[in-house]
Coordinates of C-alpha atoms in Angstrom, one line a residue:
G10 CA -11.6 7.5 34.2
N11 CA -12.7 4.5 31.9
T12 CA -9.7 1.7 31.5
K13 CA -8.6 1.0 28.0
K14 CA -10.1 -1.9 27.0
T15 CA -8.1 -4.5 25.3
I16 CA -8.4 -7.9 23.0
D17 CA -8.4 -10.0 26.1
D18 CA -11.4 -8.2 27.7
F19 CA -13.6 -9.3 24.7
R20 CA -12.4 -12.8 24.3
G21 CA -15.8 -14.3 23.9
T22 CA -17.1 -11.9 21.3
F23 CA -13.8 -12.6 19.4
V24 CA -14.7 -16.8 19.8
K25 CA -18.0 -15.9 18.3
L26 CA -17.3 -13.4 15.4
I27 CA -14.3 -16.1 14.1
S28 CA -16.9 -19.0 14.6
K29 CA -19.2 -17.1 11.9
A30 CA -16.6 -16.3 10.0
V31 CA -14.9 -19.9 9.5
T32 CA -17.2 -21.9 7.1
S33 CA -15.2 -25.4 8.1
E34 CA -12.5 -26.6 10.2
G35 CA -10.4 -29.6 9.8
S36 CA -8.3 -31.5 7.7
S37 CA -9.5 -31.5 4.1
A38 CA -6.6 -33.4 2.3
T39 CA -7.8 -36.1 0.3
Q40 CA -5.7 -36.6 -2.6
T41 CA -2.1 -37.5 -2.8
A42 CA 0.7 -35.2 -3.0
E43 CA 1.7 -35.6 -6.3
G44 CA -1.9 -33.8 -7.0
A45 CA -4.8 -34.0 -9.6
R46 CA -2.0 -34.8 -12.1
S47 CA -1.1 -37.9 -10.7
S48 CA -3.8 -41.0 -10.1
S49 CA -1.4 -43.2 -9.0
K50 CA 1.9 -44.3 -8.3
N51 CA 2.5 -46.2 -11.3
N52 CA 0.8 -43.6 -13.7
L53 CA 2.7 -40.5 -12.8
V54 CA 1.3 -38.1 -15.1
V55 CA -2.0 -37.9 -17.0
S56 CA -1.8 -34.5 -18.5
K57 CA 0.0 -32.4 -21.5
T58 CA 2.6 -30.7 -18.8
F59 CA 5.2 -32.5 -17.2
D60 CA 7.7 -30.3 -14.6
T61 CA 11.3 -32.2 -14.1
S62 CA 11.0 -30.4 -10.5
S63 CA 7.6 -30.2 -9.1
F64 CA 6.7 -28.5 -6.0
T65 CA 3.7 -29.4 -3.6
V66 CA 3.0 -26.8 -0.8
C67 CA 1.1 -27.9 2.4
A68 CA -0.2 -26.4 5.4
R69 CA -1.0 -27.7 8.8
V70 CA -2.1 -26.4 11.7
R71 CA -1.5 -27.7 15.1
P72 CA -3.9 -28.2 17.7
M73 CA -4.3 -26.1 21.1
L74 CA -2.1 -27.6 23.8
P75 CA -4.4 -27.7 27.5
H76 CA -1.8 -25.2 28.9
E77 CA -2.5 -22.7 26.1
R78 CA -6.3 -23.4 26.5
D79 CA -6.1 -22.4 30.1
S80 CA -4.4 -19.7 29.5
G81 CA -7.3 -18.0 27.8
D82 CA -5.8 -17.3 24.7
F83 CA -8.5 -18.5 21.8
V84 CA -8.1 -20.2 18.1
A85 CA -7.7 -17.8 15.1
C86 CA -6.0 -19.5 12.3
V87 CA -8.0 -22.4 10.9
A88 CA -8.1 -24.9 7.8
G89 CA -10.9 -25.4 5.7
K90 CA -12.1 -26.6 2.5
S91 CA -12.2 -24.2 -0.4
V92 CA -15.0 -24.1 -3.2
Q93 CA -11.9 -23.3 -5.8
E94 CA -11.1 -26.5 -7.6
N95 CA -7.6 -28.1 -6.3
V96 CA -7.1 -25.5 -3.8
E97 CA -7.3 -25.8 0.1
N98 CA -7.6 -23.0 2.5
I99 CA -6.7 -21.8 5.9
T100 CA -8.4 -18.8 7.1
V101 CA -6.5 -16.7 9.6
C102 CA -8.6 -14.3 11.6
T103 CA -7.0 -11.3 13.0
P104 CA -8.9 -9.8 16.2
K105 CA -8.3 -5.8 16.5
L106 CA -10.3 -3.1 18.3
N107 CA -11.7 -0.3 16.2
F108 CA -11.4 3.3 16.9
R109 CA -14.5 3.3 19.0
G110 CA -12.8 0.2 21.0
Q111 CA -15.4 -2.5 20.1
P112 CA -14.1 -5.7 19.2
K113 CA -13.6 -6.4 15.0
I114 CA -11.6 -9.0 13.1
E115 CA -9.7 -9.4 9.5
T116 CA -10.0 -12.4 7.7
K117 CA -7.7 -13.5 5.0
L118 CA -7.6 -16.9 3.1
F119 CA -4.3 -18.5 2.2
G120 CA -4.8 -21.3 -0.7
F121 CA -2.6 -24.4 -0.7
D122 CA -2.4 -27.7 -2.7
H123 CA -3.6 -29.3 0.5
V124 CA -4.3 -28.3 3.8
F125 CA -4.5 -30.2 7.6
G126 CA -6.7 -29.1 10.1
A127 CA -5.7 -29.9 14.1
D128 CA -7.3 -32.6 14.6
S129 CA -4.9 -34.4 11.5
T130 CA -2.8 -37.1 12.7
N131 CA 0.6 -37.8 11.1
E132 CA -0.4 -40.7 9.5
E133 CA -2.9 -38.8 7.3
L134 CA 0.1 -36.2 6.7
A135 CA 2.1 -39.3 5.5
E136 CA -0.1 -40.8 3.2
V137 CA -0.4 -37.4 1.2
A138 CA 2.7 -35.8 1.6
L139 CA 5.7 -39.0 2.1
K140 CA 4.4 -41.4 0.5
P141 CA 4.5 -40.9 -3.3
L142 CA 8.1 -39.4 -2.2
L143 CA 9.3 -42.7 -0.8
H144 CA 7.9 -44.2 -3.9
R145 CA 10.2 -41.4 -6.2
A146 CA 13.5 -42.9 -4.1
L147 CA 12.9 -46.2 -4.4
N148 CA 12.9 -45.7 -8.4
G149 CA 15.9 -43.5 -8.7
Q150 CA 14.5 -40.1 -8.2
V151 CA 14.6 -37.2 -5.7
G152 CA 12.3 -36.9 -2.9
V153 CA 12.2 -33.8 -0.9
I154 CA 9.8 -32.6 2.3
F155 CA 10.7 -30.0 4.7
A156 CA 9.0 -27.8 7.3
Y157 CA 8.7 -24.3 7.5
G158 CA 6.9 -22.5 10.2
Q159 CA 7.5 -20.2 13.7
T160 CA 9.4 -21.7 16.6
G161 CA 6.7 -24.0 18.2
S162 CA 4.2 -24.3 15.4
G163 CA 5.1 -28.5 14.9
K164 CA 7.7 -28.5 12.4
T165 CA 9.9 -31.0 14.6
H166 CA 6.8 -32.8 15.6
S167 CA 5.4 -33.4 11.7
M168 CA 8.9 -34.5 10.5
N169 CA 9.4 -36.9 13.2
G170 CA 6.4 -38.6 12.4
M171 CA 7.4 -39.0 8.8
M172 CA 10.2 -40.5 10.0
D173 CA 8.2 -42.7 11.8
H174 CA 6.3 -43.5 8.7
I175 CA 9.8 -44.5 7.0
L176 CA 10.4 -46.6 9.7
Q177 CA 7.2 -48.3 9.1
S178 CA 7.3 -48.6 5.5
D179 CA 8.4 -50.9 2.6
L180 CA 11.5 -49.4 2.4
F181 CA 13.7 -52.5 2.5
N182 CA 13.6 -55.0 -0.2
D183 CA 16.1 -57.6 -1.5
S184 CA 16.4 -55.2 -4.7
T185 CA 17.5 -52.3 -3.0
S186 CA 20.0 -51.1 -1.0
I187 CA 19.9 -48.4 1.7
S188 CA 21.9 -45.9 3.7
F189 CA 21.0 -43.1 6.2
S190 CA 23.1 -39.7 6.8
Y191 CA 22.1 -37.2 9.0
I192 CA 23.3 -33.4 9.2
E193 CA 22.4 -30.1 10.5
I194 CA 23.3 -26.6 9.4
L195 CA 23.6 -24.4 12.3
G196 CA 25.0 -21.1 10.7
T197 CA 28.1 -21.8 9.1
Y198 CA 28.8 -24.9 10.7
I199 CA 28.0 -28.2 9.4
N200 CA 27.8 -31.2 11.2
D201 CA 27.8 -35.1 11.0
C202 CA 25.3 -35.8 13.7
L203 CA 26.0 -39.8 12.8
G204 CA 30.1 -39.2 12.8
P205 CA 32.5 -40.7 15.5
N206 CA 33.0 -36.8 16.7
D207 CA 31.2 -33.9 16.8
S208 CA 32.4 -32.2 13.0
R209 CA 32.5 -28.9 14.3
H210 CA 35.5 -28.9 16.5
S211 CA 37.8 -30.8 13.8
S212 CA 38.9 -28.6 11.1
D213 CA 40.8 -31.7 9.1
E214 CA 37.8 -33.5 9.1
A215 CA 35.1 -31.0 8.8
V216 CA 31.8 -31.5 6.5
A217 CA 31.4 -29.3 3.8
I218 CA 29.1 -28.9 0.8
G219 CA 30.1 -28.4 -2.3
E220 CA 29.8 -29.3 -6.1
T221 CA 32.4 -31.5 -8.1
M222 CA 34.2 -31.4 -11.5
D223 CA 31.1 -32.1 -13.2
G224 CA 28.2 -30.3 -11.5
R225 CA 27.2 -32.9 -8.9
A226 CA 26.5 -31.5 -5.4
V227 CA 28.4 -33.7 -2.8
V228 CA 28.9 -33.8 1.4
R229 CA 32.4 -34.1 1.8
N230 CA 33.7 -35.9 5.3
I231 CA 30.2 -37.3 5.9
S232 CA 29.3 -40.9 7.5
S233 CA 26.8 -43.0 5.2
H234 CA 25.5 -45.8 7.4
V235 CA 24.1 -48.9 5.3
V236 CA 20.9 -50.7 7.3
Q237 CA 19.3 -53.8 7.1
S238 CA 16.1 -53.1 8.9
S239 CA 14.2 -50.8 10.1
E240 CA 15.6 -51.1 13.6
E241 CA 18.9 -50.5 12.8
L242 CA 17.3 -47.5 11.4
S243 CA 15.2 -46.3 14.1
T244 CA 18.8 -46.6 16.5
L245 CA 20.3 -43.8 13.9
V246 CA 17.5 -41.7 13.8
E247 CA 17.0 -41.6 17.7
R248 CA 20.8 -40.9 17.8
A249 CA 20.7 -38.0 15.3
K250 CA 17.6 -36.4 17.5
S251 CA 19.4 -36.5 20.7
L252 CA 22.6 -34.9 18.7
R253 CA 20.5 -32.0 17.2
S254 CA 21.3 -28.2 18.4
T255 CA 18.3 -26.8 20.5
A256 CA 18.2 -23.7 22.7
A257 CA 15.2 -22.0 24.4
T258 CA 13.5 -19.3 22.7
E259 CA 10.4 -17.4 23.3
K260 CA 7.9 -19.5 21.9
N261 CA 10.0 -22.8 22.4
A262 CA 12.1 -24.3 25.9
T263 CA 14.0 -26.1 23.1
S264 CA 13.6 -24.7 20.0
S265 CA 15.6 -26.6 16.9
R266 CA 18.5 -23.9 16.0
S267 CA 19.8 -25.6 13.2
H268 CA 18.4 -27.5 9.8
G269 CA 18.2 -31.1 10.5
I270 CA 18.6 -32.9 7.1
G271 CA 18.0 -36.7 7.4
I272 CA 19.3 -38.4 3.9
I273 CA 18.0 -41.7 2.8
T274 CA 19.8 -43.1 -0.2
C275 CA 18.4 -46.3 -1.9
T276 CA 20.6 -48.0 -4.4
D277 CA 18.9 -50.6 -6.9
K278 CA 21.4 -53.4 -6.8
K279 CA 21.2 -54.2 -10.0
T280 CA 21.5 -51.0 -12.2
N281 CA 23.4 -48.9 -9.5
I282 CA 20.8 -46.6 -10.0
E283 CA 20.4 -43.9 -7.1
G284 CA 17.8 -42.3 -5.7
S285 CA 17.7 -39.9 -2.4
L286 CA 14.9 -39.0 0.0
Y287 CA 15.5 -35.9 1.9
V288 CA 13.7 -35.2 5.2
I289 CA 14.1 -31.8 6.5
D290 CA 13.4 -29.8 9.8
L291 CA 13.8 -26.4 9.0
A292 CA 15.2 -24.3 12.2
G293 CA 12.6 -22.0 13.4
S294 CA 12.0 -18.6 12.1
E295 CA 11.6 -16.3 14.5
R296 CA 10.5 -12.1 14.1
S297 CA 12.5 -9.2 15.5
G298 CA 10.1 -9.4 18.4
D299 CA 11.2 -12.7 19.4
T300 CA 14.9 -12.0 19.4
K301 CA 14.8 -9.2 22.6
E302 CA 16.2 -11.9 24.8
H303 CA 19.0 -13.2 22.9
D304 CA 22.6 -12.2 23.0
K305 CA 25.2 -11.9 20.0
E306 CA 25.6 -14.7 19.3
R307 CA 22.2 -16.0 19.3
M308 CA 21.3 -12.8 17.3
N309 CA 23.4 -13.8 14.6
E310 CA 22.2 -17.5 14.6
T311 CA 18.8 -15.9 14.1
K312 CA 20.3 -13.9 11.2
A313 CA 21.8 -16.9 9.3
I314 CA 19.0 -19.0 9.5
N315 CA 16.3 -16.0 8.5
A316 CA 18.7 -15.8 5.5
S317 CA 19.0 -19.7 4.5
L318 CA 14.9 -19.6 4.5
S319 CA 14.7 -16.2 2.3
T320 CA 17.1 -18.4 -0.1
L321 CA 15.3 -21.3 -0.2
K322 CA 11.8 -19.2 -0.8
D323 CA 14.0 -17.4 -3.9
C324 CA 15.1 -20.7 -5.2
I325 CA 11.6 -22.5 -5.0
R326 CA 10.1 -19.3 -6.7
A327 CA 12.6 -19.2 -9.2
R328 CA 12.3 -22.8 -9.8
T329 CA 8.8 -22.7 -10.6
I330 CA 9.0 -19.9 -13.0
A331 CA 12.2 -22.0 -14.6
S332 CA 10.1 -25.2 -15.4
Q333 CA 7.6 -23.5 -17.1
T334 CA 8.4 -23.7 -21.0
G335 CA 10.5 -21.1 -22.3
M336 CA 11.7 -19.8 -18.9
G337 CA 14.2 -21.9 -18.3
G338 CA 17.1 -20.0 -20.1
N339 CA 15.9 -16.6 -18.6
T340 CA 15.6 -17.5 -15.1
H341 CA 18.4 -17.4 -12.5
V342 CA 18.4 -19.8 -9.7
P343 CA 20.5 -18.9 -7.0
Y344 CA 20.7 -22.3 -5.0
R345 CA 24.8 -21.4 -4.3
R346 CA 23.6 -18.4 -1.8
S347 CA 23.5 -21.0 0.8
K348 CA 24.5 -24.3 1.8
L349 CA 21.2 -25.5 2.5
T350 CA 20.1 -25.3 -1.2
L351 CA 23.4 -26.1 -2.7
L352 CA 22.9 -29.2 -0.9
M353 CA 18.9 -29.5 -2.6
K354 CA 20.6 -28.8 -6.1
D355 CA 19.0 -31.5 -7.9
V356 CA 15.7 -30.1 -7.2
F357 CA 16.8 -26.5 -8.4
D358 CA 19.1 -27.0 -11.1
A359 CA 16.9 -27.3 -14.6
G360 CA 19.6 -29.2 -15.8
C361 CA 19.2 -32.3 -13.8
T362 CA 18.5 -35.6 -15.1
R363 CA 16.4 -37.2 -12.4
L364 CA 12.8 -36.1 -12.0
C365 CA 12.5 -34.5 -8.6
S366 CA 9.6 -34.0 -6.1
T367 CA 8.8 -31.5 -3.4
V368 CA 6.8 -31.2 -0.6
V369 CA 6.7 -27.9 1.2
L370 CA 4.5 -28.1 5.0
A371 CA 4.2 -24.6 6.3
T372 CA 3.4 -25.4 10.0
C373 CA 1.1 -23.0 11.9
S374 CA 0.2 -22.1 15.5
P375 CA -3.9 -22.0 16.2
L376 CA -3.6 -19.1 18.6
A377 CA -4.8 -15.5 18.4
S378 CA -1.4 -14.7 20.2
D379 CA 0.6 -15.9 17.4
V380 CA -1.7 -14.6 14.7
S381 CA 0.6 -12.3 13.0
H382 CA 3.6 -15.1 12.9
S383 CA 0.8 -17.2 11.3
A384 CA -0.4 -14.8 9.1
N385 CA 3.7 -14.3 8.0
T386 CA 4.5 -18.3 7.7
L387 CA 1.4 -18.6 4.9
K388 CA 2.2 -15.3 2.9
Y389 CA 6.2 -17.2 3.0
S390 CA 4.7 -20.5 1.6
S391 CA 1.3 -20.0 -0.5
P392 CA 2.6 -17.9 -3.0
L393 CA 5.2 -21.0 -3.7
R394 CA 2.7 -22.6 -5.5
G395 CA 3.7 -20.9 -8.9
G396 CA 1.6 -19.5 -11.6
G397 CA 1.5 -18.9 -15.5
I398 CA 4.0 -16.7 -17.4
L399 CA 2.6 -13.3 -17.7
N400 CA 3.6 -10.6 -20.2
D401 CA 4.0 -6.9 -20.1
G402 CA 0.5 -6.3 -20.0
G403 CA 0.0 -8.9 -17.3
K404 CA -1.9 -11.3 -19.6
K405 CA -0.6 -15.3 -19.9
V406 CA 1.9 -15.9 -22.9
K407 CA 0.7 -18.3 -25.4
M408 CA 4.0 -20.6 -25.8
Q409 CA 4.3 -21.5 -29.9
V410 CA 4.6 -26.0 -29.7
D411 CA 8.0 -26.7 -29.4
A412 CA 8.0 -29.9 -32.1
S413 CA 11.5 -31.3 -30.6
D414 CA 10.1 -31.4 -26.5
P415 CA 9.6 -35.2 -25.9
V416 CA 6.9 -34.2 -23.9
L417 CA 4.3 -33.3 -26.3
W418 CA 4.9 -36.4 -28.6
S419 CA 2.5 -38.8 -29.2
N420 CA 3.0 -42.3 -29.3
M421 CA 4.3 -42.8 -32.6
Q422 CA 6.7 -39.8 -32.7
V423 CA 8.1 -41.3 -29.8
I424 CA 8.5 -44.5 -32.0
E425 CA 9.9 -43.3 -34.7
W426 CA 12.4 -41.0 -32.7
M427 CA 13.6 -44.2 -31.2
R428 CA 14.0 -45.6 -34.8
K429 CA 16.2 -43.1 -36.2
T430 CA 18.1 -42.7 -33.2
Y431 CA 19.1 -46.1 -31.8
P432 CA 18.8 -48.4 -35.0
S433 CA 20.0 -51.2 -32.5
I434 CA 16.5 -51.7 -31.4
V435 CA 15.3 -53.8 -33.9
N436 CA 11.9 -53.4 -32.6
P437 CA 11.4 -50.0 -30.5
S438 CA 7.5 -50.5 -30.6
I439 CA 8.2 -53.3 -27.8
F440 CA 9.9 -50.8 -25.9
V441 CA 8.0 -47.7 -25.9
E442 CA 4.7 -49.9 -26.1
K443 CA 1.6 -47.3 -25.9
L444 CA 3.4 -44.4 -23.8
S445 CA 3.1 -41.0 -24.8
G446 CA 6.2 -38.4 -24.8
V447 CA 4.6 -37.3 -21.3
Q448 CA 4.5 -40.7 -20.4
L449 CA 7.8 -41.9 -21.5
C450 CA 9.4 -38.9 -19.8
A451 CA 8.1 -39.6 -16.5
L452 CA 9.5 -43.3 -16.1
P453 CA 12.5 -44.0 -13.4
E454 CA 15.7 -44.7 -14.9
K455 CA 15.7 -48.1 -13.9
E456 CA 12.7 -48.9 -16.1
Y457 CA 14.6 -47.9 -19.0
Y458 CA 17.1 -50.9 -18.5
S459 CA 13.8 -53.5 -17.6
R460 CA 12.3 -52.3 -20.9
L461 CA 15.4 -52.9 -22.9
E462 CA 15.5 -56.3 -21.8
N463 CA 12.1 -57.0 -22.7
T464 CA 13.2 -56.2 -26.5
G465 CA 15.0 -59.4 -26.6
M466 CA 18.2 -57.8 -28.1
S467 CA 20.9 -60.2 -28.5
C468 CA 23.5 -58.5 -30.0
A469 CA 27.1 -59.1 -28.7
D470 CA 28.6 -55.7 -29.6
V471 CA 25.4 -53.6 -27.8
D472 CA 26.1 -53.3 -24.3
S473 CA 22.2 -53.0 -23.4
N474 CA 22.7 -51.0 -20.0
K475 CA 24.9 -48.4 -21.2
L476 CA 22.3 -48.1 -24.6
A477 CA 19.4 -47.6 -21.9
K478 CA 21.3 -44.8 -20.4
D479 CA 22.2 -42.9 -23.1
I480 CA 18.7 -43.1 -24.3
Y481 CA 17.8 -42.2 -21.0
L482 CA 19.9 -39.1 -21.0
A483 CA 19.4 -37.9 -24.6
I484 CA 15.1 -37.9 -23.6
W485 CA 16.4 -35.8 -20.6
T486 CA 18.9 -33.5 -22.9
L487 CA 15.6 -32.8 -24.8
M488 CA 13.4 -32.1 -22.4
S489 CA 15.9 -29.5 -20.9
D490 CA 16.8 -28.2 -24.2
A491 CA 13.0 -27.3 -24.6
K492 CA 12.5 -25.9 -21.4
T493 CA 15.6 -23.6 -22.0
R494 CA 14.9 -22.8 -25.5
K495 CA 14.9 -18.7 -26.4
R496 CA 11.5 -17.2 -26.9
R497 CA 10.5 -14.1 -27.6
K498 CA 8.1 -12.1 -25.9
D499 CA 4.9 -13.4 -27.4
G500 CA 5.9 -16.8 -26.6
S501 CA 7.4 -17.6 -29.7
I502 CA 10.8 -19.8 -30.7
I503 CA 14.0 -17.9 -31.1
T504 CA 15.6 -21.0 -33.7
I505 CA 19.5 -20.9 -34.5
E506 CA 19.0 -19.2 -38.1
D507 CA 17.1 -16.4 -35.8
E508 CA 20.1 -16.4 -33.8
E509 CA 22.6 -16.3 -36.5
K510 CA 20.5 -13.5 -38.5
E511 CA 20.5 -11.7 -35.2
R512 CA 24.0 -12.3 -35.1
L513 CA 25.0 -10.6 -38.6
R514 CA 22.9 -7.8 -38.2
I515 CA 24.8 -6.8 -34.9
V516 CA 27.9 -7.5 -36.8
K517 CA 26.8 -5.6 -39.6
A518 CA 25.5 -2.5 -37.1
T519 CA 28.8 -2.3 -35.1
E520 CA 30.6 -2.3 -38.7
E521 CA 28.6 0.5 -39.5
K522 CA 29.4 2.5 -36.4
A523 CA 32.8 1.9 -36.8
R524 CA 33.2 3.4 -40.2
T525 CA 31.0 6.3 -39.4
W526 CA 33.0 7.3 -36.3
A527 CA 36.5 6.9 -38.5
E528 CA 34.7 9.5 -41.1
R529 CA 34.1 11.6 -38.1
E530 CA 37.7 11.6 -36.9
K531 CA 38.8 12.0 -40.7
H532 CA 36.8 14.9 -40.6
L533 CA 37.8 16.4 -37.2
K534 CA 41.3 15.8 -38.1
S535 CA 41.2 17.9 -41.6
E536 CA 39.5 20.8 -40.0
V537 CA 42.1 21.1 -37.1
S538 CA 44.8 20.9 -40.0
V539 CA 42.8 23.6 -41.9
V540 CA 43.0 26.0 -38.5
S541 CA 46.6 25.3 -38.0

C-alpha cells in the first residue's frame, strides 16, 4: 500500500511556498521605542495625547542555529515590514497537508510597534528599545523591558544583550548615584541572587514583595549594591546570572525556570529623586505538550510560571484601557494577583506619580517545528498594543473635553493656573516658558526643581524644593483625576452636581419604596384583623 506522506516529505515545496508568501525579511525597526509621538529624548510628547504609563510592543525572530539547519527543519516565521503606518508585521506560515495529502500553508500576520528579524543585533535592539528607558530612569522616572516567549526562543540572549548595553552606556555620571539589585521569582519563592546567602532557605531573612502603608511597592530583605563603574556593575551582573535557576526542558538544556529581574536605581544627588530601570528575563513559557517528561515538582513550577504570565498579560491589557480618557475609574488592574506584577506596581497603578514606559519584547523561534509556539507567543503579545474605547455598538466613543485636564491646556492656560495656584512664584511664565500642558506633564520631576530656580525666587520663607514637589504632585493629581473621571456611555462627563442629583434621586426612590411597603404592610394587617 501507499505510505502516508508527512510534512517532512514536502520540505522543499514548503520552503518555496513560504518564500512566495513572505514579501520581505529582516529587521524593519527604524524608530525609537517611544514611538511616533517622540521625536527625541528631550521632546517626549508632541501630540495631544499623553499616557502616564505607556507600552511599546516589539517582536524578535531569532536566526536558525546550525544544528537546526542540519536537521532538515525550515523557516516558517519571518519578520517583515507592513504597509500600515507605524505597524510592523511578523508573518507566520503554518505548513499543512490538505485532505488529498498535498502541501499548503496557512499564513497569518501579527502587528507590532517594532519588529526585529533574524539578522538583527542586540545593539540594534538596545538602540530602539532600551536607550529611551535608560533616559527615563536617569530622569527620575520608570523604565521596564521584559522578554516573553517560548523556551529557547532567545529571551535570555536578548536580555543579556540589554545588560551589556547598559554597561557600555553613559549611565555613570557625577550627579547620579547608581545601585543594583537582582532577584529571581521561582514559583512562590523569591531569591536575592546577590545576597549573602540563598534567601529561599532562610525563613528569618526571606525576601518578600509587598506594599507600605502609603501604597508603595517594596522588596524587603533585598541587598542593594552601590556601584561606581561599569566594571563593578558587570561583576554583579555576572554573579547574578550564575545563580539563576535553570533546568533542562524539551526545547532547551539550560532553560530559565525563574523570572530574573535586574533593578537599577538612579538617585539624583541634588534632589534625591529616584528613577528605576527594570530588566526582566521572564521564565520560558511552555505548552502542555512540552511537559510530558516533567515530574510533579516541575509541573507545579510550570503552572506557576504560566499563571504569572497570564496575570502579566491581564495587567497590561487592563492598564492600557485604564490610561484612556474616561476608563481609569471603571477598569480594575489585577497587579496584586502575582508577585511579579506587584513589583511592577508603578507601571500598573493609575495613581502613580512617575512617568512609566514599558517595552514588551516577544521572542520567537523561526522553525516550522515551533510554528504553533511562535503563533501562541504572537497571539499573546500583539493585542497588548491596545486600541480605542468602543461603545456597545462597537463604534468609537467621542469623549467630552475635560477643561480641568492639564494635558489639554494651552501655554496660556498653564501660566494662568500656576499664577492662581502658586502666587509666590512672581513670574510663572519663566517657569513654564513655551510649554503646553501636555509638554509640562511630560517633564521629569527634577526638571521642576531646576525651572523653579531659574525663576529667581529669593523669598526666605519659601522652600523652593518643597514648592517644586508640590507643583509636580498637583499636576499629576489633576492628570490622574482626569483619567478616572466618571463618564456616561456616550463619553460625557458626570459632574459632582450630577452625582448629587443622582444621590438625591436614589434617596427619594428608596423613601418612596419604603412608604409603599409600609402602606402594604398596614393593609395586610387590617385584612388579617377583619378575618379573625
